[in-house]
PDB file of C-alpha atoms in Angstrom:
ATOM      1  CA  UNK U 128     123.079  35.416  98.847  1.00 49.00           C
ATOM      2  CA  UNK U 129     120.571  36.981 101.038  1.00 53.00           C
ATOM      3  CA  UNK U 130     116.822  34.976 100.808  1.00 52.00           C
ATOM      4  CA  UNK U 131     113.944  37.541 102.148  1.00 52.00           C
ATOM      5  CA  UNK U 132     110.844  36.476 103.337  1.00 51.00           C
ATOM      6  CA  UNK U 133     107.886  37.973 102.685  1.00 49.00           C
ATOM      7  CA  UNK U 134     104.960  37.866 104.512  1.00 47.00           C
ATOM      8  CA  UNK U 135     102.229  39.216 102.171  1.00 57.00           C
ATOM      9  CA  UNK U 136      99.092  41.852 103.539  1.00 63.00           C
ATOM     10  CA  UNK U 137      95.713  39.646 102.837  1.00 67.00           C
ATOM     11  CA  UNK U 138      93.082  42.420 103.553  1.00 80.00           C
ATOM     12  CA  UNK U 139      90.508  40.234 103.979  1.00 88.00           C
ATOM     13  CA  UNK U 140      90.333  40.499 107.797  1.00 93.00           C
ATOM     14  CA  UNK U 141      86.193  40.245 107.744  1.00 95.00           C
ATOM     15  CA  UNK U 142      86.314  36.715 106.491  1.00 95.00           C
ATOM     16  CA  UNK U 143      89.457  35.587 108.302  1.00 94.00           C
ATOM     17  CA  UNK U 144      87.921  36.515 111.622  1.00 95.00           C
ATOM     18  CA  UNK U 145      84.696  34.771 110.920  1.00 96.00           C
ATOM     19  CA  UNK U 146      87.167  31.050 109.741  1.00 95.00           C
ATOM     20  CA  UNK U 147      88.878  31.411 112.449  1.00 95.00           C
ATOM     21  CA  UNK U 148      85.775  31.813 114.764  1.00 96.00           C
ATOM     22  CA  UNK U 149      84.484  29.135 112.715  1.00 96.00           C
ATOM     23  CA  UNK U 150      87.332  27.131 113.428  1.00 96.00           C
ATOM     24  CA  UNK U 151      87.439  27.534 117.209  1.00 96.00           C
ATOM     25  CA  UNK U 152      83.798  26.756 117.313  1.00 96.00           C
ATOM     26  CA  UNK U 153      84.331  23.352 115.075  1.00 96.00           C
ATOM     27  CA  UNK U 154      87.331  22.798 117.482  1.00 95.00           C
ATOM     28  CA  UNK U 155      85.772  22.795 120.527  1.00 94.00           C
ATOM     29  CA  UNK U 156      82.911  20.641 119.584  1.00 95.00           C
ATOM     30  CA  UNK U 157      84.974  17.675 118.489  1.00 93.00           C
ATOM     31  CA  UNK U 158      87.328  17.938 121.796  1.00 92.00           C
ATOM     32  CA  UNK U 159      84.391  18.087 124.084  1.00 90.00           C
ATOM     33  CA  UNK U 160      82.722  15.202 122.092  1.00 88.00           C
ATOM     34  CA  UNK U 161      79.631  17.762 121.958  1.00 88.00           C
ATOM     35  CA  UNK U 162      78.992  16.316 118.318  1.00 87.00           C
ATOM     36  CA  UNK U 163      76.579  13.186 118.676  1.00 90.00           C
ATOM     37  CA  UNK U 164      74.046  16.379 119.797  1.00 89.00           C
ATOM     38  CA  UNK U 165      74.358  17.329 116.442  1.00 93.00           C
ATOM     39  CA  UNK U 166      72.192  15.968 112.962  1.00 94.00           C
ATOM     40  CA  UNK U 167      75.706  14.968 111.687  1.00 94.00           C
ATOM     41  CA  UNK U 168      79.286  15.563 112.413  1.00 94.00           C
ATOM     42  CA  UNK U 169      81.153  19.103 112.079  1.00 94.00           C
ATOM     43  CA  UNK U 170      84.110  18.698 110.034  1.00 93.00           C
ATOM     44  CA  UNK U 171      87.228  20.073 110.762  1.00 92.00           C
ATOM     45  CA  UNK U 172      89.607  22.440 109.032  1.00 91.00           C
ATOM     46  CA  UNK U 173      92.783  20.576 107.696  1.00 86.00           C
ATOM     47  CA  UNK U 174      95.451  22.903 106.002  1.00 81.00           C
ATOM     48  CA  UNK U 175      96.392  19.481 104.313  1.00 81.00           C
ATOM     49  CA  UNK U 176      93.235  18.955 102.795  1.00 77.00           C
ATOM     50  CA  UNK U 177      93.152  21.051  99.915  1.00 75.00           C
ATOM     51  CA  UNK U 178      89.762  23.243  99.758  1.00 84.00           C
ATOM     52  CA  UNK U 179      89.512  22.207 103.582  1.00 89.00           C
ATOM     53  CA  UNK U 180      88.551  25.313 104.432  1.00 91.00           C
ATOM     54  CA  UNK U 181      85.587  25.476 102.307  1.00 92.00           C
ATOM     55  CA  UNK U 182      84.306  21.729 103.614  1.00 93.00           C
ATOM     56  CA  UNK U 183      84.312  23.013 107.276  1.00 95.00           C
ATOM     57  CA  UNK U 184      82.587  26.488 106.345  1.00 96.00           C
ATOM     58  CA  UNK U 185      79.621  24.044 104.562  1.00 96.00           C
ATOM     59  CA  UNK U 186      79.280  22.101 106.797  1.00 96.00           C
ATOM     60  CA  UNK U 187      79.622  24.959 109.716  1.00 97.00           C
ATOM     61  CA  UNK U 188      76.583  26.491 107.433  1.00 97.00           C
ATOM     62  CA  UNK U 189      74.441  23.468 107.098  1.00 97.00           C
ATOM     63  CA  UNK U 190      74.594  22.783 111.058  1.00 97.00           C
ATOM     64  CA  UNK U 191      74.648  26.468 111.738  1.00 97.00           C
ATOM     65  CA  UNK U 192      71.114  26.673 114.194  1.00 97.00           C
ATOM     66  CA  UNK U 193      71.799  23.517 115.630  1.00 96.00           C
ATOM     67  CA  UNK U 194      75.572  24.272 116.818  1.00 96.00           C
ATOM     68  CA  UNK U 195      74.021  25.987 119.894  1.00 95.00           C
ATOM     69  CA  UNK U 196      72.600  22.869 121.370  1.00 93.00           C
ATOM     70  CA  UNK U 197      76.663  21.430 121.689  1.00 93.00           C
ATOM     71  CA  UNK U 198      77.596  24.531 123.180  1.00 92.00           C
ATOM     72  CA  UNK U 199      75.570  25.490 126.093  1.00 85.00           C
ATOM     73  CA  UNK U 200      77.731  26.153 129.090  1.00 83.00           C
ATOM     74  CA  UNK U 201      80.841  26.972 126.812  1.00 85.00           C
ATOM     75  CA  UNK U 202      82.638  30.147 126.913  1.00 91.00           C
ATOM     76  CA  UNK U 203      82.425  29.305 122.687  1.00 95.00           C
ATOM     77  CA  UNK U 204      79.138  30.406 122.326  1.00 95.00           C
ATOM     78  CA  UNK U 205      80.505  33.440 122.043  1.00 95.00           C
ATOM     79  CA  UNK U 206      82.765  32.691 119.334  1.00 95.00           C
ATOM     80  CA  UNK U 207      79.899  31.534 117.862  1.00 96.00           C
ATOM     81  CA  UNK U 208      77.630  34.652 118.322  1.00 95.00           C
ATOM     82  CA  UNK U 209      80.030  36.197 115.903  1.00 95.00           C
ATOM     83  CA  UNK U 210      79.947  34.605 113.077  1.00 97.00           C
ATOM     84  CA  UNK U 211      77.519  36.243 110.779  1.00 97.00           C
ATOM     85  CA  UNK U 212      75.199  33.647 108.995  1.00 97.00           C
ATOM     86  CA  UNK U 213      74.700  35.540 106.078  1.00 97.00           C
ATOM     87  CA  UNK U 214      78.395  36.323 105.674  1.00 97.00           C
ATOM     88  CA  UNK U 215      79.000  32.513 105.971  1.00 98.00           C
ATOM     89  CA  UNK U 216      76.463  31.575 103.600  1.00 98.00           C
ATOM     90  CA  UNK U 217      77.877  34.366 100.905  1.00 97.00           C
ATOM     91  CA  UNK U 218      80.999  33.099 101.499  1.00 97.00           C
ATOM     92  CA  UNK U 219      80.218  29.585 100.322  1.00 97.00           C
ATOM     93  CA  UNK U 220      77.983  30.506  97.447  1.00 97.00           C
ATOM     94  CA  UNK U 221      81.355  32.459  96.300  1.00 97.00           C
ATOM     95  CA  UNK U 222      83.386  29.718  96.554  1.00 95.00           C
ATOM     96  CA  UNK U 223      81.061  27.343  95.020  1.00 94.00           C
ATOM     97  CA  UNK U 224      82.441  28.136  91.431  1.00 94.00           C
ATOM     98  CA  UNK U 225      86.163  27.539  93.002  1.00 92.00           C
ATOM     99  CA  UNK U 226      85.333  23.839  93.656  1.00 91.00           C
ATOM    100  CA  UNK U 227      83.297  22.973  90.721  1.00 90.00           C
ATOM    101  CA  UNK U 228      87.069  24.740  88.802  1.00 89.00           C
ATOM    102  CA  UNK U 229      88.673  22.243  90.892  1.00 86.00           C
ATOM    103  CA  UNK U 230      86.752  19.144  90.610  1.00 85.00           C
ATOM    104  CA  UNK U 231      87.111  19.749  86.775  1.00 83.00           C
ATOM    105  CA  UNK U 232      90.294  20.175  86.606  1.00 82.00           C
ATOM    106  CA  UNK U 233      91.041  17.041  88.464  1.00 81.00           C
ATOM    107  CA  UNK U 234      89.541  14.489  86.232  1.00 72.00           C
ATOM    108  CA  UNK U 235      91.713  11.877  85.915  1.00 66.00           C
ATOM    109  CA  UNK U 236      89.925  10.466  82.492  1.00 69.00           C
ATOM    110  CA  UNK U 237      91.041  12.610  79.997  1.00 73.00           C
ATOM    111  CA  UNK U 238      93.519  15.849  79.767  1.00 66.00           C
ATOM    112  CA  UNK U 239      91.745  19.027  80.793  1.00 72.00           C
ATOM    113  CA  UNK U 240      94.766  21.788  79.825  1.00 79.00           C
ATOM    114  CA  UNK U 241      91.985  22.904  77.249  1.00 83.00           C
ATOM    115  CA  UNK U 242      89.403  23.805  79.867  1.00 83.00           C
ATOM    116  CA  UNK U 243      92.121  26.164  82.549  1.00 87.00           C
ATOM    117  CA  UNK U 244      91.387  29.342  80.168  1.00 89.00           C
ATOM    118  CA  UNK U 245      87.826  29.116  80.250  1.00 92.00           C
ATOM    119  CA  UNK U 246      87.732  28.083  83.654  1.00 91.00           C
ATOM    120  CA  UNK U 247      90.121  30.745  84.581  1.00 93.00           C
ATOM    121  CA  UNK U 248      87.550  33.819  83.383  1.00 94.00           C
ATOM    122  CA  UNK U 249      84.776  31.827  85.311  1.00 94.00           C
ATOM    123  CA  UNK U 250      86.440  32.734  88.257  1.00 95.00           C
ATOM    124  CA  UNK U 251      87.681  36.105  87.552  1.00 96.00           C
ATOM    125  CA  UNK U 252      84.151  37.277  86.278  1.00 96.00           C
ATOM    126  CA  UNK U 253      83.141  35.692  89.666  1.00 96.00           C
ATOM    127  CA  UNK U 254      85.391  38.199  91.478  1.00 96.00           C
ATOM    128  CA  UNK U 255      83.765  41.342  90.009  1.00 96.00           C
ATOM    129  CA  UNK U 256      82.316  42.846  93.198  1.00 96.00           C
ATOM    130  CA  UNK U 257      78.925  43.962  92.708  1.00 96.00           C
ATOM    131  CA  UNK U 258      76.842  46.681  94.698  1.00 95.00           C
ATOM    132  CA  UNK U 259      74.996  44.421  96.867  1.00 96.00           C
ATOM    133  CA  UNK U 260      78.225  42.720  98.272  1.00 96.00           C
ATOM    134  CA  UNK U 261      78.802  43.184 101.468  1.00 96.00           C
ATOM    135  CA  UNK U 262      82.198  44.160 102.488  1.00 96.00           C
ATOM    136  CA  UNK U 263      83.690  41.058 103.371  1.00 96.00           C
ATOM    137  CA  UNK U 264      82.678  39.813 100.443  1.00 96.00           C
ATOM    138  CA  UNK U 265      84.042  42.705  98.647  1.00 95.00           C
ATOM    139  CA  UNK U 266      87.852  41.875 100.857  1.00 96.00           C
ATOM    140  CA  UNK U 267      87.514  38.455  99.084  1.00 95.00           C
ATOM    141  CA  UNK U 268      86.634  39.099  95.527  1.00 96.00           C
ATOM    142  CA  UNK U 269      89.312  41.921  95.209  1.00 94.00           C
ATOM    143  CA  UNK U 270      92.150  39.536  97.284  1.00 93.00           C
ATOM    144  CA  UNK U 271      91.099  36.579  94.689  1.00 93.00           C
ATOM    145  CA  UNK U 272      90.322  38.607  91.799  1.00 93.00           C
ATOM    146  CA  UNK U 273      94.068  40.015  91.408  1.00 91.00           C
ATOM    147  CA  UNK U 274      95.590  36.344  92.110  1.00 90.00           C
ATOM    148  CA  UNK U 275      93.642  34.496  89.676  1.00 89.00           C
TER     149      UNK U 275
END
């Protein structure tokens, strides 16, 4: 028996780049214990925490223009310089309806298998790109859109 692994194309390289710059930004900060600079703390990305990726890009969003302050004489302010605020603050608004789908479906007080179709067109009718998406939002609807 022969077991092939595929690795599967995500074209979604315009938000990738600006997680992972995200990520090495929100990195840095808690190594070089920049973060008592900062209103709050950044929270890192956990792949174990499910919708962790979505917590750190918040929270990146929310501390966005003060981030520079725990930077300054880092080679990360670069990193940094290319993340695009409004990308990052699309990008949450996006997601948004993802984590209300999931905090619904996880109440633990009654059964909620009557609530996955509804919930389920909520977020494809969330993935229909629209003309003033910008492409990286556009890369994300269309990956989303055809796994939902």
């Amino acid at each position: 028996m022969l077991i092939k692994n595929v690795v599967e194309k995500v074209d979604c390289d315009i938000v990738q780049n600006m997680f992972n710059q995200n990520k090495k930004v929100v990195c840095h900060i808690r190594r070089s214990h920049q973060q008592q600079t900062l209103s709050k703390k950044v929270v890192s990305y956990s792949g174990t925490r499910f919708n962790g990726a979505l917590m750190m890009m918040d929270n990146f969003a929310e501390l966005f223009f003060e981030l520079p302050s725990a930077l300054v004489n880092s080679n990360f302010m670069m990193n940094y310089n290319l993340i695009e605020k409004d990308l990052l603050d699309c990008v949450c608004k996006f997601l948004e309806p993802f984590e209300e789908v999931i905090v619904n479906l996880s109440e633990e007080q009654r059964p909620t298998l009557h609530k996955v179709i509804p919930l389920r067109q909520t977020l494809i009718n969330s993935c229909v790109v629209e003309a003033n998406d910008s492409n990286g939002i556009i890369q994300l609807k269309v990956f989303l859109g055809e796994k939902i």
